[in-house]
PDB file of C-alpha atoms in Angstrom:
ATOM      1  CA  MET A  22     -76.105 -33.719-267.961  1.00  0.00           C
ATOM      2  CA  THR A  23     -77.529 -37.171-267.335  1.00  0.00           C
ATOM      3  CA  LYS A  24     -78.800 -39.167-270.265  1.00  0.00           C
ATOM      4  CA  THR A  25     -81.718 -41.606-270.354  1.00  0.00           C
ATOM      5  CA  ILE A  26     -82.081 -44.588-272.674  1.00  0.00           C
ATOM      6  CA  PHE A  27     -85.509 -45.310-274.206  1.00  0.00           C
ATOM      7  CA  ASN A  28     -86.431 -48.584-275.852  1.00  0.00           C
ATOM      8  CA  LEU A  29     -88.404 -47.541-278.927  1.00  0.00           C
ATOM      9  CA  THR A  30     -89.412 -51.130-279.687  1.00  0.00           C
ATOM     10  CA  LEU A  31     -91.309 -51.496-276.405  1.00  0.00           C
ATOM     11  CA  PRO A  32     -94.384 -49.386-277.298  1.00  0.00           C
ATOM     12  CA  VAL A  33     -94.704 -51.169-280.649  1.00  0.00           C
ATOM     13  CA  VAL A  34     -94.558 -54.595-278.971  1.00  0.00           C
ATOM     14  CA  VAL A  35     -97.020 -53.549-276.245  1.00  0.00           C
ATOM     15  CA  SER A  36     -99.466 -52.323-278.899  1.00  0.00           C
ATOM     16  CA  LEU A  37     -99.187 -55.572-280.857  1.00  0.00           C
ATOM     17  CA  ILE A  38     -99.677 -57.618-277.672  1.00  0.00           C
ATOM     18  CA  GLU A  39    -102.886 -55.713-276.972  1.00  0.00           C
ATOM     19  CA  ASP A  40    -104.083 -56.330-280.538  1.00  0.00           C
ATOM     20  CA  VAL A  41    -103.301 -60.060-280.363  1.00  0.00           C
ATOM     21  CA  LEU A  42    -104.849 -60.522-276.917  1.00  0.00           C
ATOM     22  CA  GLU A  43    -108.113 -59.041-278.215  1.00  0.00           C
ATOM     23  CA  THR A  44    -108.389 -62.080-280.504  1.00  0.00           C
ATOM     24  CA  TYR A  45    -108.289 -64.453-277.505  1.00  0.00           C
ATOM     25  CA  PRO A  46    -111.242 -65.334-275.262  1.00  0.00           C
ATOM     26  CA  HIS A  47    -111.708 -63.151-272.194  1.00  0.00           C
ATOM     27  CA  HIS A  48    -111.439 -66.187-269.919  1.00  0.00           C
ATOM     28  CA  PRO A  49    -108.750 -67.185-269.199  1.00  0.00           C
ATOM     29  CA  TYR A  50    -106.389 -65.430-271.634  1.00  0.00           C
ATOM     30  CA  GLN A  51    -107.339 -61.764-271.352  1.00  0.00           C
ATOM     31  CA  GLN A  52    -107.868 -62.164-267.608  1.00  0.00           C
ATOM     32  CA  ALA A  53    -104.463 -63.822-267.187  1.00  0.00           C
ATOM     33  CA  PHE A  54    -102.581 -61.153-269.098  1.00  0.00           C
ATOM     34  CA  SER A  55    -104.351 -58.356-267.271  1.00  0.00           C
ATOM     35  CA  ILE A  56    -102.237 -59.488-264.285  1.00  0.00           C
ATOM     36  CA  PRO A  57     -99.124 -57.255-264.385  1.00  0.00           C
ATOM     37  CA  ASP A  58     -96.618 -60.077-263.741  1.00  0.00           C
ATOM     38  CA  PHE A  59     -97.977 -62.162-266.600  1.00  0.00           C
ATOM     39  CA  ARG A  60     -98.119 -59.151-268.937  1.00  0.00           C
ATOM     40  CA  GLN A  61     -94.506 -58.224-268.105  1.00  0.00           C
ATOM     41  CA  GLU A  62     -93.381 -61.805-268.668  1.00  0.00           C
ATOM     42  CA  LEU A  63     -95.034 -61.794-272.098  1.00  0.00           C
ATOM     43  CA  ILE A  64     -93.459 -58.449-273.019  1.00  0.00           C
ATOM     44  CA  ALA A  65     -90.029 -59.713-271.890  1.00  0.00           C
ATOM     45  CA  HIS A  66     -90.485 -62.912-273.916  1.00  0.00           C
ATOM     46  CA  VAL A  67     -91.188 -60.982-277.110  1.00  0.00           C
ATOM     47  CA  LEU A  68     -88.510 -58.315-276.574  1.00  0.00           C
ATOM     48  CA  SER A  69     -85.888 -60.993-275.937  1.00  0.00           C
ATOM     49  CA  HIS A  70     -86.542 -62.473-279.383  1.00  0.00           C
ATOM     50  CA  VAL A  71     -86.651 -59.336-281.548  1.00  0.00           C
ATOM     51  CA  SER A  72     -84.181 -56.629-282.484  1.00  0.00           C
ATOM     52  CA  ASN A  73     -84.680 -53.594-280.285  1.00  0.00           C
ATOM     53  CA  CYS A  74     -84.165 -49.951-281.202  1.00  0.00           C
ATOM     54  CA  TYR A  75     -82.974 -47.447-278.591  1.00  0.00           C
ATOM     55  CA  VAL A  76     -82.485 -43.694-278.393  1.00  0.00           C
ATOM     56  CA  VAL A  77     -80.621 -41.604-275.810  1.00  0.00           C
ATOM     57  CA  VAL A  78     -82.113 -38.302-274.606  1.00  0.00           C
ATOM     58  CA  GLU A  79     -81.432 -35.820-271.840  1.00  0.00           C
ATOM     59  CA  GLU A  80     -82.887 -36.867-268.492  1.00  0.00           C
ATOM     60  CA  GLY A  81     -86.464 -35.700-268.066  1.00  0.00           C
ATOM     61  CA  GLN A  82     -87.120 -35.386-271.805  1.00  0.00           C
ATOM     62  CA  GLN A  83     -89.267 -37.672-273.891  1.00  0.00           C
ATOM     63  CA  PRO A  84     -87.926 -38.945-277.204  1.00  0.00           C
ATOM     64  CA  LEU A  85     -89.335 -37.066-280.167  1.00  0.00           C
ATOM     65  CA  VAL A  86     -90.193 -40.122-282.226  1.00  0.00           C
ATOM     66  CA  ASN A  87     -93.151 -40.901-284.395  1.00  0.00           C
ATOM     67  CA  TYR A  88     -93.922 -44.486-283.347  1.00  0.00           C
ATOM     68  CA  GLN A  89     -95.848 -44.947-286.566  1.00  0.00           C
ATOM     69  CA  SER A  90     -92.548 -44.533-288.422  1.00  0.00           C
ATOM     70  CA  LEU A  91     -91.240 -47.490-286.421  1.00  0.00           C
ATOM     71  CA  ALA A  92     -94.100 -49.650-287.625  1.00  0.00           C
ATOM     72  CA  CYS A  93     -92.733 -52.904-288.899  1.00  0.00           C
ATOM     73  CA  SER A  94     -93.152 -54.487-292.256  1.00  0.00           C
ATOM     74  CA  LEU A  95     -95.890 -57.076-292.606  1.00  0.00           C
ATOM     75  CA  LYS A  96     -93.273 -59.836-292.349  1.00  0.00           C
ATOM     76  CA  GLU A  97     -91.814 -58.367-289.135  1.00  0.00           C
ATOM     77  CA  ARG A  98     -95.281 -57.795-287.702  1.00  0.00           C
ATOM     78  CA  SER A  99     -96.234 -61.391-288.463  1.00  0.00           C
ATOM     79  CA  CYS A 100     -93.024 -62.615-286.796  1.00  0.00           C
ATOM     80  CA  ILE A 101     -93.744 -60.550-283.666  1.00  0.00           C
ATOM     81  CA  GLU A 102     -97.360 -61.760-283.594  1.00  0.00           C
ATOM     82  CA  ASP A 103     -96.119 -65.360-283.822  1.00  0.00           C
ATOM     83  CA  LEU A 104     -93.790 -64.681-280.872  1.00  0.00           C
ATOM     84  CA  ILE A 105     -96.723 -63.233-278.928  1.00  0.00           C
ATOM     85  CA  HIS A 106     -98.875 -66.320-279.592  1.00  0.00           C
ATOM     86  CA  GLU A 107     -95.952 -68.559-278.619  1.00  0.00           C
ATOM     87  CA  GLY A 108     -95.358 -66.549-275.443  1.00  0.00           C
ATOM     88  CA  ILE A 109     -99.027 -66.641-274.480  1.00  0.00           C
ATOM     89  CA  GLU A 110     -99.186 -70.418-274.796  1.00  0.00           C
ATOM     90  CA  ARG A 111     -95.833 -70.929-273.048  1.00  0.00           C
ATOM     91  CA  ILE A 112     -96.781 -68.717-270.092  1.00  0.00           C
ATOM     92  CA  MET A 113    -100.265 -70.225-269.797  1.00  0.00           C
ATOM     93  CA  TYR A 114     -98.746 -73.718-269.710  1.00  0.00           C
ATOM     94  CA  LYS A 115     -95.846 -72.848-267.402  1.00  0.00           C
ATOM     95  CA  ARG A 116     -97.966 -70.947-264.885  1.00  0.00           C
ATOM     96  CA  ASP A 117    -101.100 -73.072-265.096  1.00  0.00           C
ATOM     97  CA  LYS A 118    -101.321 -73.829-261.359  1.00  0.00           C
ATOM     98  CA  GLU A 119    -100.770 -70.197-260.406  1.00  0.00           C
ATOM     99  CA  LEU A 120    -103.421 -69.116-262.904  1.00  0.00           C
ATOM    100  CA  SER A 121    -105.969 -71.581-261.573  1.00  0.00           C
ATOM    101  CA  LEU A 122    -105.593 -69.975-258.149  1.00  0.00           C
ATOM    102  CA  GLN A 123    -105.835 -66.397-259.423  1.00  0.00           C
ATOM    103  CA  ILE A 124    -108.513 -66.867-262.075  1.00  0.00           C
ATOM    104  CA  PRO A 125    -111.372 -69.147-261.044  1.00  0.00           C
ATOM    105  CA  GLU A 126    -113.217 -71.138-263.669  1.00  0.00           C
ATOM    106  CA  GLU A 127    -116.212 -69.352-265.140  1.00  0.00           C
ATOM    107  CA  VAL A 128    -119.463 -70.969-264.140  1.00  0.00           C
ATOM    108  CA  ASP A 129    -122.583 -70.923-266.264  1.00  0.00           C
ATOM    109  CA  PRO A 130    -124.869 -68.434-264.442  1.00  0.00           C
ATOM    110  CA  GLY A 131    -127.819 -70.763-265.004  1.00  0.00           C
ATOM    111  CA  LEU A 132    -126.096 -73.367-262.842  1.00  0.00           C
ATOM    112  CA  ALA A 133    -125.567 -71.046-259.872  1.00  0.00           C
ATOM    113  CA  PRO A 134    -127.654 -72.009-256.816  1.00  0.00           C
ATOM    114  CA  SER A 135    -129.379 -68.607-256.724  1.00  0.00           C
ATOM    115  CA  HIS A 136    -131.068 -69.471-260.020  1.00  0.00           C
ATOM    116  CA  TRP A 137    -132.315 -72.855-258.820  1.00  0.00           C
ATOM    117  CA  PHE A 138    -134.952 -71.459-256.518  1.00  0.00           C
ATOM    118  CA  GLY A 139    -136.098 -68.457-258.491  1.00  0.00           C
TER     119      GLY A 139
END
């Protein structure tokens, strides 16, 4: 039978990324990382800097793992959160021009022309 490899660290990292991104302003951070390419780049950045845990299962089966049991210690969690913050800033800086094209600046609604004339 064919075996499949699952990265058990991935769901933990994805969950922590979501938690950290909630602490950032909607514009431009949450908007930027709602773009799949940016989100994947952030996930790859974090996973490339942490130890990963894998399990092999039969093809078509899901691993029977309690992800809560994989929860990291406070020190590990803090380290991963630091990597997430670092990755966010690095990606935002590196892809600044691309972001400015995909995410327009937010304009104060009171300054929009439709509000000038009532």
